[in-house]
């Protein structure tokens, strides 16, 4: 990896020591994959009572973002495992490009119609039912809305590990969400009518 790549290591609930910073930096610098080229790397470590987590996001050339995270009992092991996941996804991405991977338009993508349900179809009575379960942990993060073709959105879905990708369709100028139904099969939800440029 080029030595001029910007690598930042930050901590949540932990002060990042020089040892942790050096360990994470060396692991990222040891990634020797010629494509996609890494432009910037961000490492976030989080230490809590019952878990230690490492999250790595690589910003690469051609607007490619590769992200992975791991939680375990040891912070260094979490960084190691996350690097392994990142490299696996980078190799997968490169292999697909070499094979000129493109999903079949007619078979691999389904468009779902929007349905609106009335309140009386809900399967609970909010007057006497139990309280809604409280979430254990909610993470708030920003989302970079990009314009791309659906094939590129599917590729982004595969290499990022995200459950879905929200994007603006470059051909039709509409917002769409693509998500995985099963291996090799995807679905697209279209949001609203055609948007103004």
Tab-separated table of C-alpha atoms in Angstrom:
chain	number	residue	atom	x	y	z
A	1	UNK	CA	0.000	0.000	0.000
A	2	UNK	CA	1.350	3.508	-0.786
A	3	UNK	CA	3.020	5.169	2.209
A	4	UNK	CA	1.121	8.405	1.544
A	5	UNK	CA	-2.237	6.799	2.367
A	6	UNK	CA	-4.014	8.734	5.112
A	7	UNK	CA	-4.649	6.404	8.070
A	8	UNK	CA	-6.535	7.618	11.138
A	9	UNK	CA	-7.164	5.612	14.317
A	10	UNK	CA	-9.775	6.882	16.767
A	11	UNK	CA	-11.324	5.445	19.913
A	12	UNK	CA	-14.722	5.289	21.564
A	13	UNK	CA	-14.709	4.736	25.323
A	14	UNK	CA	-10.946	4.254	25.101
A	15	UNK	CA	-7.849	6.387	24.711
A	16	UNK	CA	-5.926	5.164	21.682
A	17	UNK	CA	-2.417	4.259	22.808
A	18	UNK	CA	0.617	4.463	20.562
A	19	UNK	CA	0.790	0.645	20.605
A	20	UNK	CA	-2.780	0.290	19.314
A	21	UNK	CA	-2.253	3.000	16.694
A	22	UNK	CA	0.976	1.404	15.469
A	23	UNK	CA	-0.557	-2.090	15.385
A	24	UNK	CA	-3.582	-0.963	13.327
A	25	UNK	CA	-1.450	1.173	11.005
A	26	UNK	CA	0.997	-1.648	10.275
A	27	UNK	CA	-1.847	-4.068	9.590
A	28	UNK	CA	-3.398	-1.708	7.042
A	29	UNK	CA	-0.042	-0.928	5.443
A	30	UNK	CA	0.504	-4.693	5.033
A	31	UNK	CA	-2.482	-4.992	2.694
A	32	UNK	CA	-0.852	-5.752	-0.653
A	33	UNK	CA	-3.638	-5.673	-3.205
A	34	UNK	CA	-3.130	-3.591	-6.333
A	35	UNK	CA	-6.847	-2.999	-6.867
A	36	UNK	CA	-8.828	-1.261	-5.572
A	37	UNK	CA	-6.205	1.341	-4.644
A	38	UNK	CA	-6.603	2.537	-1.037
A	39	UNK	CA	-6.784	6.327	-0.737
A	40	UNK	CA	-7.769	6.679	2.921
A	41	UNK	CA	-8.268	4.319	5.859
A	42	UNK	CA	-10.204	4.958	9.065
A	43	UNK	CA	-9.988	2.685	12.096
A	44	UNK	CA	-12.387	3.001	15.037
A	45	UNK	CA	-11.801	0.958	18.199
A	46	UNK	CA	-14.468	0.682	20.873
A	47	UNK	CA	-13.984	-0.904	24.294
A	48	UNK	CA	-16.969	-1.640	26.533
A	49	UNK	CA	-17.527	-3.933	29.510
A	50	UNK	CA	-18.639	-6.987	27.590
A	51	UNK	CA	-16.978	-6.501	24.205
A	52	UNK	CA	-14.152	-4.910	22.277
A	53	UNK	CA	-14.793	-3.848	18.710
A	54	UNK	CA	-12.730	-2.774	15.728
A	55	UNK	CA	-14.221	-1.164	12.632
A	56	UNK	CA	-12.209	-0.367	9.503
A	57	UNK	CA	-13.392	1.657	6.528
A	58	UNK	CA	-11.258	1.892	3.391
A	59	UNK	CA	-11.952	4.659	0.899
A	60	UNK	CA	-10.542	3.495	-2.426
A	61	UNK	CA	-10.182	4.750	-5.971
A	62	UNK	CA	-13.214	4.703	-8.304
A	63	UNK	CA	-15.536	5.660	-5.394
A	64	UNK	CA	-15.212	2.216	-3.808
A	65	UNK	CA	-15.775	1.943	-0.056
A	66	UNK	CA	-14.938	-1.265	1.800
A	67	UNK	CA	-16.040	-1.660	5.392
A	68	UNK	CA	-15.847	-4.406	8.026
A	69	UNK	CA	-16.074	-4.738	11.798
A	70	UNK	CA	-15.457	-7.400	14.442
A	71	UNK	CA	-16.360	-7.748	18.121
A	72	UNK	CA	-14.525	-10.099	20.463
A	73	UNK	CA	-12.783	-10.303	23.846
A	74	UNK	CA	-9.418	-8.921	22.684
A	75	UNK	CA	-8.955	-5.624	20.840
A	76	UNK	CA	-5.876	-6.745	18.893
A	77	UNK	CA	-7.668	-9.914	17.786
A	78	UNK	CA	-10.632	-7.773	16.688
A	79	UNK	CA	-8.328	-5.627	14.523
A	80	UNK	CA	-6.717	-8.765	13.065
A	81	UNK	CA	-10.044	-10.360	12.166
A	82	UNK	CA	-11.366	-7.124	10.654
A	83	UNK	CA	-8.289	-6.859	8.428
A	84	UNK	CA	-8.924	-10.450	7.289
A	85	UNK	CA	-12.516	-9.570	6.379
A	86	UNK	CA	-11.381	-6.436	4.532
A	87	UNK	CA	-8.822	-8.346	2.444
A	88	UNK	CA	-11.361	-11.044	1.628
A	89	UNK	CA	-13.788	-8.438	0.326
A	90	UNK	CA	-11.087	-6.659	-1.689
A	91	UNK	CA	-10.076	-9.942	-3.364
A	92	UNK	CA	-13.706	-10.754	-4.046
A	93	UNK	CA	-14.209	-7.357	-5.643
A	94	UNK	CA	-11.124	-7.704	-7.833
A	95	UNK	CA	-12.095	-11.230	-8.927
A	96	UNK	CA	-15.544	-10.083	-9.977
A	97	UNK	CA	-14.133	-7.208	-11.983
A	98	UNK	CA	-11.735	-9.550	-13.765
A	99	UNK	CA	-14.663	-11.775	-14.685
A	100	UNK	CA	-16.620	-8.707	-15.863
A	101	UNK	CA	-19.327	-9.553	-13.381
A	102	UNK	CA	-22.701	-8.073	-14.151
A	103	UNK	CA	-26.017	-9.378	-12.780
A	104	UNK	CA	-28.615	-10.589	-15.273
A	105	UNK	CA	-31.188	-7.865	-15.692
A	106	UNK	CA	-34.152	-10.198	-16.096
A	107	UNK	CA	-33.410	-12.744	-13.367
A	108	UNK	CA	-31.337	-11.308	-10.566
A	109	UNK	CA	-33.189	-8.046	-9.813
A	110	UNK	CA	-36.798	-7.764	-8.769
A	111	UNK	CA	-38.722	-4.542	-8.368
A	112	UNK	CA	-41.172	-4.485	-5.459
A	113	UNK	CA	-44.382	-2.487	-5.671
A	114	UNK	CA	-45.052	-0.098	-2.821
A	115	UNK	CA	-47.938	-1.112	-0.556
A	116	UNK	CA	-49.715	1.050	2.029
A	117	UNK	CA	-51.549	-0.697	4.878
A	118	UNK	CA	-54.273	0.694	7.099
A	119	UNK	CA	-53.638	0.823	10.845
A	120	UNK	CA	-56.205	-1.901	11.602
A	121	UNK	CA	-54.041	-4.602	9.992
A	122	UNK	CA	-51.457	-4.297	12.785
A	123	UNK	CA	-51.278	-7.418	14.946
A	124	UNK	CA	-51.252	-5.679	18.331
A	125	UNK	CA	-53.552	-3.582	20.444
A	126	UNK	CA	-51.698	-0.519	21.632
A	127	UNK	CA	-54.200	0.067	24.454
A	128	UNK	CA	-53.565	-3.052	26.557
A	129	UNK	CA	-50.496	-4.672	24.998
A	130	UNK	CA	-47.030	-4.765	26.518
A	131	UNK	CA	-44.636	-1.895	26.015
A	132	UNK	CA	-42.492	-1.914	22.912
A	133	UNK	CA	-39.184	-3.709	23.472
A	134	UNK	CA	-36.350	-1.283	24.047
A	135	UNK	CA	-33.339	-1.614	21.736
A	136	UNK	CA	-30.087	-2.659	23.362
A	137	UNK	CA	-27.926	-0.367	21.242
A	138	UNK	CA	-28.623	2.091	18.443
A	139	UNK	CA	-25.820	3.455	16.290
A	140	UNK	CA	-26.370	6.676	14.373
A	141	UNK	CA	-24.204	7.224	11.307
A	142	UNK	CA	-24.207	9.421	8.248
A	143	UNK	CA	-24.989	8.116	4.777
A	144	UNK	CA	-23.298	9.378	1.636
A	145	UNK	CA	-25.978	9.382	-1.082
A	146	UNK	CA	-24.282	8.760	-4.430
A	147	UNK	CA	-25.423	8.600	-8.038
A	148	UNK	CA	-24.581	5.287	-9.686
A	149	UNK	CA	-25.873	2.492	-11.901
A	150	UNK	CA	-27.675	-0.416	-10.253
A	151	UNK	CA	-24.821	-2.764	-11.196
A	152	UNK	CA	-22.396	-0.561	-9.247
A	153	UNK	CA	-24.822	-0.405	-6.311
A	154	UNK	CA	-24.904	-4.205	-6.193
A	155	UNK	CA	-21.120	-4.309	-6.256
A	156	UNK	CA	-21.041	-1.784	-3.400
A	157	UNK	CA	-23.504	-3.971	-1.469
A	158	UNK	CA	-21.277	-7.015	-1.881
A	159	UNK	CA	-17.968	-5.448	-0.870
A	160	UNK	CA	-19.248	-3.243	1.969
A	161	UNK	CA	-21.123	-5.888	3.898
A	162	UNK	CA	-24.019	-3.475	4.419
A	163	UNK	CA	-27.583	-4.852	4.546
A	164	UNK	CA	-28.654	-2.409	1.808
A	165	UNK	CA	-27.408	0.426	-0.418
A	166	UNK	CA	-29.427	3.607	-0.985
A	167	UNK	CA	-28.456	5.440	-4.176
A	168	UNK	CA	-29.701	7.709	-6.953
A	169	UNK	CA	-30.131	5.765	-10.183
A	170	UNK	CA	-27.868	7.360	-12.814
A	171	UNK	CA	-30.128	6.301	-15.699
A	172	UNK	CA	-33.518	7.328	-14.328
A	173	UNK	CA	-32.677	9.916	-11.625
A	174	UNK	CA	-34.749	8.190	-8.912
A	175	UNK	CA	-33.845	7.040	-5.409
A	176	UNK	CA	-33.546	3.273	-5.056
A	177	UNK	CA	-32.608	0.789	-2.340
A	178	UNK	CA	-30.977	-2.476	-3.353
A	179	UNK	CA	-30.691	-5.397	-0.954
A	180	UNK	CA	-29.805	-9.079	-1.093
A	181	UNK	CA	-32.547	-11.711	-1.275
A	182	UNK	CA	-30.201	-14.704	-1.520
A	183	UNK	CA	-26.711	-15.328	-2.966
A	184	UNK	CA	-26.716	-13.932	-6.497
A	185	UNK	CA	-30.268	-12.578	-6.233
A	186	UNK	CA	-31.179	-8.981	-5.390
A	187	UNK	CA	-34.230	-6.788	-5.030
A	188	UNK	CA	-34.698	-3.059	-5.652
A	189	UNK	CA	-37.167	-0.768	-3.903
A	190	UNK	CA	-37.886	2.488	-5.711
A	191	UNK	CA	-38.658	5.546	-3.600
A	192	UNK	CA	-41.147	7.973	-5.059
A	193	UNK	CA	-41.541	9.314	-8.565
A	194	UNK	CA	-38.927	10.736	-10.887
A	195	UNK	CA	-36.832	13.383	-9.138
A	196	UNK	CA	-35.986	16.768	-10.516
A	197	UNK	CA	-32.330	17.304	-11.389
